[in-house]
Short mmCIF file of C-alpha atoms in Angstrom, two decimals:
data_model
loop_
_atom_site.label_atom_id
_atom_site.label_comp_id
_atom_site.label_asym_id
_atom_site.label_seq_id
_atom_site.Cartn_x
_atom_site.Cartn_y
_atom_site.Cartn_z
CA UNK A 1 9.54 23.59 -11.32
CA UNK A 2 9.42 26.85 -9.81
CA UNK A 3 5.77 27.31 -10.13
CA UNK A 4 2.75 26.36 -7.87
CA UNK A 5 -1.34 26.81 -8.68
CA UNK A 6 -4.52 27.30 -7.08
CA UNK A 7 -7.99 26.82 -8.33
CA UNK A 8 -10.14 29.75 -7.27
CA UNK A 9 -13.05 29.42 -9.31
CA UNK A 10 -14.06 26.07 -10.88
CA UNK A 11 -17.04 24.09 -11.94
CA UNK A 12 -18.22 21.08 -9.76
CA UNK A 13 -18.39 18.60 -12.38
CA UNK A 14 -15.26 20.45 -15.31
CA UNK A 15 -13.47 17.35 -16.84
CA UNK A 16 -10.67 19.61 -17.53
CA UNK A 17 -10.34 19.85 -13.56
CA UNK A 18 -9.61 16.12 -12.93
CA UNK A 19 -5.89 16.05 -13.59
CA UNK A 20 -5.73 19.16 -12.05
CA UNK A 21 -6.14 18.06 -8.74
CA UNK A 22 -3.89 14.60 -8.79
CA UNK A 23 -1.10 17.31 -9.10
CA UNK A 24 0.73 17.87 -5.78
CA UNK A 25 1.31 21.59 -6.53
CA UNK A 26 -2.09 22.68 -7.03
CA UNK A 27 -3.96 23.23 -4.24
CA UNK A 28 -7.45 23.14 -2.99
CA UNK A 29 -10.61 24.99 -4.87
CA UNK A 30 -11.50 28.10 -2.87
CA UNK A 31 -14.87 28.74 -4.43
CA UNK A 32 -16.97 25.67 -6.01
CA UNK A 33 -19.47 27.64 -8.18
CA UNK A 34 -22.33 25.73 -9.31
CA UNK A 35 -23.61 28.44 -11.70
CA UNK A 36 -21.13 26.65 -14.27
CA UNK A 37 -22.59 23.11 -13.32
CA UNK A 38 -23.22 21.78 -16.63
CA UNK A 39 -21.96 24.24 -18.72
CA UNK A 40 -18.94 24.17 -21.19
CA UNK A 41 -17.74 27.69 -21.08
CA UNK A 42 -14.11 28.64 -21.33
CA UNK A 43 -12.92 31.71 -20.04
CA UNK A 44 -11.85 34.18 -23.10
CA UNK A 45 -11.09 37.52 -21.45
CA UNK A 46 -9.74 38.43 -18.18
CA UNK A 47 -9.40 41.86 -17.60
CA UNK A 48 -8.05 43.07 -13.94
CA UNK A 49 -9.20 46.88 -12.14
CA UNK A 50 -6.07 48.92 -11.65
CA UNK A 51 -6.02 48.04 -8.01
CA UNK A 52 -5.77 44.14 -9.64
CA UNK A 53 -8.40 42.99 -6.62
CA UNK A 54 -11.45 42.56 -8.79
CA UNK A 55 -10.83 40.30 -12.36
CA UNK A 56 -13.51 40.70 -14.61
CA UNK A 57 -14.74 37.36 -16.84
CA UNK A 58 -15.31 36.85 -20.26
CA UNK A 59 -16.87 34.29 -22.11
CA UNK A 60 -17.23 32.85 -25.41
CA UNK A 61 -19.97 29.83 -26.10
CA UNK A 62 -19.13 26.60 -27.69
CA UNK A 63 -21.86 25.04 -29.91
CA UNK A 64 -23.74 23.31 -26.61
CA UNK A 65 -23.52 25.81 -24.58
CA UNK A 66 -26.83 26.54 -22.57
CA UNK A 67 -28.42 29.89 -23.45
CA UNK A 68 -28.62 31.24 -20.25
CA UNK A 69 -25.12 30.75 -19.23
CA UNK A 70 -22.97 33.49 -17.54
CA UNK A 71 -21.06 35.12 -20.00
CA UNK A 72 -19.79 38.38 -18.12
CA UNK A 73 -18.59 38.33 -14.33
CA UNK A 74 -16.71 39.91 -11.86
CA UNK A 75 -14.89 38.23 -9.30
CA UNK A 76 -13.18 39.84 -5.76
CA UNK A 77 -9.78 37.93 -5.45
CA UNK A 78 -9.98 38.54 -1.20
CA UNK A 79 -13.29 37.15 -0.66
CA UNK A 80 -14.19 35.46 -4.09
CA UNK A 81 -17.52 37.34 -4.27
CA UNK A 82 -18.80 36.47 -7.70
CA UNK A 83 -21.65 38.51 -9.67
CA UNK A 84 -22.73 38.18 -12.96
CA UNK A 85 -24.37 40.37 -16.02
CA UNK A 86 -28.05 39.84 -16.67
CA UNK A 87 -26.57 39.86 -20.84
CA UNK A 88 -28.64 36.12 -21.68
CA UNK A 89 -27.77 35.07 -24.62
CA UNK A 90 -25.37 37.59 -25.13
CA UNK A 91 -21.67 36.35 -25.58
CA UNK A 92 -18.55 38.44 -25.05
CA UNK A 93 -15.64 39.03 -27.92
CA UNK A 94 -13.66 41.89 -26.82
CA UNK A 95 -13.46 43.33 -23.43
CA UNK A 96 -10.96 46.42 -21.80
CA UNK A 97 -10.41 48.58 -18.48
CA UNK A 98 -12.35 51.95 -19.09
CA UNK A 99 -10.65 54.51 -17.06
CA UNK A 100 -13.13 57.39 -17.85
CA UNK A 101 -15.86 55.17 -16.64
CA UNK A 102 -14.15 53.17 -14.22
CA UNK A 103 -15.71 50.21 -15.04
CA UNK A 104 -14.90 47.77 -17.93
CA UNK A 105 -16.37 47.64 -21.42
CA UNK A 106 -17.72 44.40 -22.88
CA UNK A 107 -18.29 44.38 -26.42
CA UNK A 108 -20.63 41.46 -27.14
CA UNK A 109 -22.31 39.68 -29.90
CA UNK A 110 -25.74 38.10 -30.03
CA UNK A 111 -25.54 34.09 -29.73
CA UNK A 112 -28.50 32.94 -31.98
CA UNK A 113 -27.16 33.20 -35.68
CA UNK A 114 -30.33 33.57 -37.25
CA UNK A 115 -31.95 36.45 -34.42
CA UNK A 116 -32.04 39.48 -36.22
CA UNK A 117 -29.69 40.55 -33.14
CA UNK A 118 -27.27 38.42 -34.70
CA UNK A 119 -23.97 40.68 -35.37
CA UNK A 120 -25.09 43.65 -33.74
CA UNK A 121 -23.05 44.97 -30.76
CA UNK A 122 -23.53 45.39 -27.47
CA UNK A 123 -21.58 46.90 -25.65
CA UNK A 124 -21.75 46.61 -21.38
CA UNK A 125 -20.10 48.58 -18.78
CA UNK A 126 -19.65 46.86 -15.30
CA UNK A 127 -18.26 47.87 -12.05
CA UNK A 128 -16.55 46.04 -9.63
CA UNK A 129 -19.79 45.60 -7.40
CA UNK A 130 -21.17 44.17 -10.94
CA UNK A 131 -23.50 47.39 -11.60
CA UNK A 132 -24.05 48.21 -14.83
CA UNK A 133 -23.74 51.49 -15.46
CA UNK A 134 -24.01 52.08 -19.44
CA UNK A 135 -25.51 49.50 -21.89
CA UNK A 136 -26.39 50.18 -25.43
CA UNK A 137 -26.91 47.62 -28.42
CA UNK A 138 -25.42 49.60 -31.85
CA UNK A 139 -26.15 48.74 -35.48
CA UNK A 140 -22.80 47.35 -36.27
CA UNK A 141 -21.98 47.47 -40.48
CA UNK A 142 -20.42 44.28 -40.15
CA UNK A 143 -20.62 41.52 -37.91
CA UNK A 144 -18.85 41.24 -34.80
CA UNK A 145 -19.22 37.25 -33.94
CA UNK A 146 -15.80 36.07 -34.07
CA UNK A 147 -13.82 38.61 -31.55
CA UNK A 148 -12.87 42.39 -31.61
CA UNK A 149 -10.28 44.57 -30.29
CA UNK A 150 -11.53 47.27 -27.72
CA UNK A 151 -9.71 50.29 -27.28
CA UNK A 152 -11.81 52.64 -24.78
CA UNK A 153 -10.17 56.72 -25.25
CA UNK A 154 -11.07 59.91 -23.82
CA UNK A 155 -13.74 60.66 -26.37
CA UNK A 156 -15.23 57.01 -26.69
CA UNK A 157 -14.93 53.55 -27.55
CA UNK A 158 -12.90 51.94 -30.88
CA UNK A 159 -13.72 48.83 -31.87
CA UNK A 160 -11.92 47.03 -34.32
CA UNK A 161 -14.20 44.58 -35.89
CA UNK A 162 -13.79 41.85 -39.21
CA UNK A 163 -13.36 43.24 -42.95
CA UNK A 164 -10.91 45.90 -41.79
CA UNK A 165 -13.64 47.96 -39.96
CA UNK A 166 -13.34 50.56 -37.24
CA UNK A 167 -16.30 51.95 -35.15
CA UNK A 168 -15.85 54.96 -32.42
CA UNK A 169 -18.77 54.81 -29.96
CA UNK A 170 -19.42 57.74 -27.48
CA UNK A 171 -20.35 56.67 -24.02
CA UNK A 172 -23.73 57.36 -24.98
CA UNK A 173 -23.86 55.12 -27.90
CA UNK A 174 -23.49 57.52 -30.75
CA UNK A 175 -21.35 56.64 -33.85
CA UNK A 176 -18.30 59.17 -33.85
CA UNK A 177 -16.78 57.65 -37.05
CA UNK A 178 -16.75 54.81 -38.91
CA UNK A 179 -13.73 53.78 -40.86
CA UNK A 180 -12.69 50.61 -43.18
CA UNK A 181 -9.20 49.85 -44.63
CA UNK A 182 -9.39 46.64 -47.06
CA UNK A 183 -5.81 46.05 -46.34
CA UNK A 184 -6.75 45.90 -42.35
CA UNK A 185 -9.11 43.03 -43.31
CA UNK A 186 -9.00 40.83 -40.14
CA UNK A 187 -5.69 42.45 -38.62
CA UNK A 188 -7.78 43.32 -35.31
CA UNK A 189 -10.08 40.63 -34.86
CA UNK A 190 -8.50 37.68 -33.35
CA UNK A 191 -7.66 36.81 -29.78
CA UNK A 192 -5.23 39.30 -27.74
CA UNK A 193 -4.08 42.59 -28.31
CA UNK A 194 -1.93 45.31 -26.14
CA UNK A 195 -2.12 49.11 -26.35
CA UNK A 196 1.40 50.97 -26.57
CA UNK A 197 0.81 54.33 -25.38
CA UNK A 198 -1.94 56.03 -27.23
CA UNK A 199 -1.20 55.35 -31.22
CA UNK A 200 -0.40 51.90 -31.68
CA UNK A 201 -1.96 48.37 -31.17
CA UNK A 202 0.07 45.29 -30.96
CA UNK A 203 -2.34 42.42 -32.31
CA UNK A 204 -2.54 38.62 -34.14
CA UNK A 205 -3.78 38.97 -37.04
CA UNK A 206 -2.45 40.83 -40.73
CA UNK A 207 -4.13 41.42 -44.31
CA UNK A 208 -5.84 37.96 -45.41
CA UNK A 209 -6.32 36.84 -42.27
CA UNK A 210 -9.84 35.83 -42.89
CA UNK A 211 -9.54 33.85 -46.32
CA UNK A 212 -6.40 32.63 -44.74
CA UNK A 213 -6.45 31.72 -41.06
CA UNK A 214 -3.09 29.28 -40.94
CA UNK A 215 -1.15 32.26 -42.09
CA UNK A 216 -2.27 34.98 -38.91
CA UNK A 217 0.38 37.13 -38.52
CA UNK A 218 1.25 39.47 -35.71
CA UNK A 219 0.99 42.96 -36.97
CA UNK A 220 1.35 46.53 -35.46
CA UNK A 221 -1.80 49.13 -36.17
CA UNK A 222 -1.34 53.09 -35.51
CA UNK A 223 -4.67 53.75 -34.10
CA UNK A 224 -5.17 57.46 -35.59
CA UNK A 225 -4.24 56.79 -39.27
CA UNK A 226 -6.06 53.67 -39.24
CA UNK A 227 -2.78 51.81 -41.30
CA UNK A 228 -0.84 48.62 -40.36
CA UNK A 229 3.01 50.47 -38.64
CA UNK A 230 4.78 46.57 -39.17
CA UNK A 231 3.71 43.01 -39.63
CA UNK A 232 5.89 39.95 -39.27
CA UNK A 233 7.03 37.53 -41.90
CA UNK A 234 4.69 34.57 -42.70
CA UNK A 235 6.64 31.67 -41.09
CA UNK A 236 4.88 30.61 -38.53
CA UNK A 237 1.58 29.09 -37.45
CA UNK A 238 -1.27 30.76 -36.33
CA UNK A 239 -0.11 33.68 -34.07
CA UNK A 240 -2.35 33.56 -30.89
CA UNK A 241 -1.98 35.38 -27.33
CA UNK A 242 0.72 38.14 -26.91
CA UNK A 243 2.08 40.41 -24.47
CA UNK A 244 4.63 42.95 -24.46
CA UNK A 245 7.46 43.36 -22.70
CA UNK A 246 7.60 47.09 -22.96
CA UNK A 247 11.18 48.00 -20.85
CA UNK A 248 12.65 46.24 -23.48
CA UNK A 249 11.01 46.51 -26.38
CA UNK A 250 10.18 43.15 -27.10
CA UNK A 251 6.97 41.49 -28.23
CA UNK A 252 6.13 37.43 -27.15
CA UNK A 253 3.61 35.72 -29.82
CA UNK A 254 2.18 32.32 -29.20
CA UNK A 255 1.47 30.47 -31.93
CA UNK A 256 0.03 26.93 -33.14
CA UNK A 257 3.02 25.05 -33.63
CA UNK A 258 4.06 25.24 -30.21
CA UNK A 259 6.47 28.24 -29.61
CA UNK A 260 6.50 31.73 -28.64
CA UNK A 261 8.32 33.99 -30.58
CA UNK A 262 10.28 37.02 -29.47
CA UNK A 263 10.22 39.96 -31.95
CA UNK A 264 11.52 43.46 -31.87
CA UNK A 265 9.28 46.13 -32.20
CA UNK A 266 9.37 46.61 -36.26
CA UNK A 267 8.44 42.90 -35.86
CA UNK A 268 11.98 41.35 -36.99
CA UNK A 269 12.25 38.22 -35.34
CA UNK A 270 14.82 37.49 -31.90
CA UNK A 271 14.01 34.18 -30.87
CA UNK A 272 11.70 31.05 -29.98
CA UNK A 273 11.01 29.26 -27.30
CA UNK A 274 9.69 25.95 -27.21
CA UNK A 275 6.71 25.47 -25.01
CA UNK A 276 5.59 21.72 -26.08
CA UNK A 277 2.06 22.40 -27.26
CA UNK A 278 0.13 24.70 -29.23
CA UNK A 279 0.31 28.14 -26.92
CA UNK A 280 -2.86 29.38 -26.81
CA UNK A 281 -1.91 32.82 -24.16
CA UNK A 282 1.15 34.69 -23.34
CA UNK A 283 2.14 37.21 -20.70
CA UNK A 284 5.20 38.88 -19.46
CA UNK A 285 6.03 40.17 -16.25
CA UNK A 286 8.90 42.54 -16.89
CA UNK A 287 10.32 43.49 -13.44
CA UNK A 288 11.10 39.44 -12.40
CA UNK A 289 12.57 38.46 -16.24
CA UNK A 290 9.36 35.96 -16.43
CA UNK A 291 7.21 35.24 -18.97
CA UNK A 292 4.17 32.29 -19.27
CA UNK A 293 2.61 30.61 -22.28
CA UNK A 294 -0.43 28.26 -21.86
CA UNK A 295 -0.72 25.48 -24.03
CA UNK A 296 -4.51 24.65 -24.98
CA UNK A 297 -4.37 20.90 -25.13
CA UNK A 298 -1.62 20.13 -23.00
CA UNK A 299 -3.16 21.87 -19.88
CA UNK A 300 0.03 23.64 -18.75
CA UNK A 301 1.21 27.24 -17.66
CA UNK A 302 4.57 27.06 -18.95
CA UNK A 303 7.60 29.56 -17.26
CA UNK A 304 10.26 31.04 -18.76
CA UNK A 305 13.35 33.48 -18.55
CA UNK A 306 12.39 36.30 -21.00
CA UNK A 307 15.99 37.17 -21.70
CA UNK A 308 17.50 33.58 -22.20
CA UNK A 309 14.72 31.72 -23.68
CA UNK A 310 15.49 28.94 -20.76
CA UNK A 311 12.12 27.17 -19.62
CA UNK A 312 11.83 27.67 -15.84
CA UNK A 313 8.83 25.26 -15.01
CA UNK A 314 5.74 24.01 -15.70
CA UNK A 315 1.90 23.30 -13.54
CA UNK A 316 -1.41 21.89 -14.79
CA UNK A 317 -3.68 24.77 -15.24
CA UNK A 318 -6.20 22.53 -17.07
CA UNK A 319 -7.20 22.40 -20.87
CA UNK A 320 -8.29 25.16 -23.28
CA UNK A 321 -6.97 27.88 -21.27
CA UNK A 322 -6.93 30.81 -23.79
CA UNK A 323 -6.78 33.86 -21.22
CA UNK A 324 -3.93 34.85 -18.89
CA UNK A 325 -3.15 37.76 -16.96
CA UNK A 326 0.73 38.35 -15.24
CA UNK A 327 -0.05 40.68 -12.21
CA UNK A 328 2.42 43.22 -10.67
CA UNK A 329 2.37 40.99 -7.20
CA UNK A 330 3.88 38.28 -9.13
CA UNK A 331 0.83 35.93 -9.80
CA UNK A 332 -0.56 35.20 -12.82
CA UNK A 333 -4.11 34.41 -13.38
CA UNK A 334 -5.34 31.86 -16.05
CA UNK A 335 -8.49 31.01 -17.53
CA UNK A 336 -9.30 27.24 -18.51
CA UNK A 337 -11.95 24.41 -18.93
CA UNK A 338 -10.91 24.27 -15.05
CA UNK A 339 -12.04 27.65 -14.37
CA UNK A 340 -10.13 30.24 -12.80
CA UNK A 341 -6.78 29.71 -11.45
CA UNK A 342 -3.93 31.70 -9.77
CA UNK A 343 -0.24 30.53 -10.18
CA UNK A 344 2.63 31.95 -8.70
CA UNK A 345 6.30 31.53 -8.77
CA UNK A 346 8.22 29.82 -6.33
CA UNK A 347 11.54 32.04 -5.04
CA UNK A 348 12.49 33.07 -8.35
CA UNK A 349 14.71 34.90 -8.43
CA UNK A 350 16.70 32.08 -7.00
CA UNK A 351 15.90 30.02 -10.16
CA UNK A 352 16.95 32.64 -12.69
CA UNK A 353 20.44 33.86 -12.00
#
């Protein structure tokens, strides 16, 4: 295998971290951190500062999830400095790097179904010394517990929510327009997304999507008309993490059924590569030829060579990881019932020729 992990951030007592650590080429935990002690919280979102020192958290609750558990942190990578939102109860479903505000955006959804807070959004903006600098709750039309797609712009924030709705918020938390498209119903709601310059959205999803979840699609949204650009043929499983290998035009899907599939950008299929479990997060990093795929009940991080398909490796990263990051230094950050962990590649370029 030509990968290698290390825990960074994990929960004393995570049953997702036991097999982690009989592995030989994962290495000790750096920062024990018993504000997860008996908590089940996985990891969602990771979103990185453009100086990719700080990672900011994310979390979604599970059903038995204490009610004042984090759910919104920031973490320094050189000294593993951890602070956390005061957002109680408060979980987050869409988070993104706000350049204008130099902070990131959380957009997050009352917990308690029944609170008349319930499906209202909130949406958070913290630094990487965990200030919050803007924090406003708005009057969403439609719910936003399940996840959304945040797209911060010059004039505000988008949010793409469930029944094919779009919301621009100002900074100051005034609705700029509001906009719903029955045949975007669910497109932009589930799991990962990535911005290609300023009009389009690569994201899981695709019309039905709600009334029909084991036929999620990956679809491409222009952002200013509001329209889905392409969406890809209903063949697969449910379509889950994706990245985007932008130098060559390529787009990597996870899906259910254990593969990630390769597709151009009009969403016409290339290839698939087998990663042995249902891949729950994909990312690319386009200047080494690698790309990674975590499989949610396996445990894994899974390696690959983008071009040929050929799988380069494999490490225990521990179960339900659903968030991964693939940093310009060549490490990849991944989010699990283990916590937070950092994997990198072992001479790779010796591997891959």
């Amino acid at each position: 295998s030509i990968v290698e992990a290390r825990v960074m951030m994990a929960p004393p007592d995570a049953e997702a971290c036991v097999e982690i650590f009989s592995d030989p080429r994962v290495t000790a935990v750096a920062d024990n951190t018993e504000i997860f002690s008996g908590r089940r919280l996985l990891p969602r979102y990771l979103v990185m500062d453009p100086e990719e020192r700080h990672v900011f958290i994310g979390y979604r609750f599970t059903h038995d999830t204490k009610r004042d558990s984090p759910s919104l942190l920031v973490v320094d990578l050189q000294t593993m400095e951890l602070r956390q939102a005061d957002v109680e109860n408060w979980e987050t479903v869409g988070m993104a790097w706000d350049p204008v505000e130099d902070a990131t955006v959380a957009v997050m959804s009352y917990f308690e179904p029944f609170d008349k807070r319930a499906g209202n959004a909130r949406l958070v903006w913290m630094r990487r010394d965990g200030t919050i600098t803007r924090d406003f709750t708005a009057q969403t039309p439609y719910r936003l517990d399940y996840y959304a797609v945040v797209h911060p712009t010059d004039e505000g924030i988008v949010i793409y929510g469930d029944q094919g709705d779009r919301q621009t918020y100002s900074r100051d938390g005034e609705l700029l327009d509001h906009r719903v498209s029955a045949g975007l119903s669910g497109c932009s709601t589930y799991l990962n997304h990535h911005v290609i310059g300023d009009d389009r959205i690569v994201t899981s999803g695709g019309q039905g999507f709600v009334s029909d979840l084991m036929s999620a699609d990956v679809a491409i949204v222009d952002i200013k008309r509001h329209e889905i650009l392409h969406e890809a043929e209903r063949r697969f499983d449910v379509a889950w993490g994706l990245d985007v290998d932008e130098p060559r035009a390529t787009i990597y899907a996870g899906s259910h059924d254990g593969y990630v599939t390769a597709y151009d950008m009009q969403l016409q299929m290339k290839r698939r590569i087998a990663t042995g479990g249902m891949t729950a997060a994909v990312g690319v990093d386009p200047g080494r030829r690698l790309g990674y795929a975590s499989t949610y009940y396996r445990g894994e991080l899974v390696a690959f060579h983008l071009d040929r398909g050929k799988i380069l490796g494999r490490v225990v990263v521990g179960r339900g990881s659903r968030a991964l990051l693939a940093l310009q230094d060549g490490t990849v950050l991944v989010g699990s019932g283990c916590g937070l962990m950092q994997v990198r590649p072992l001479d790779p370029v010796g591997h891959i020729k």
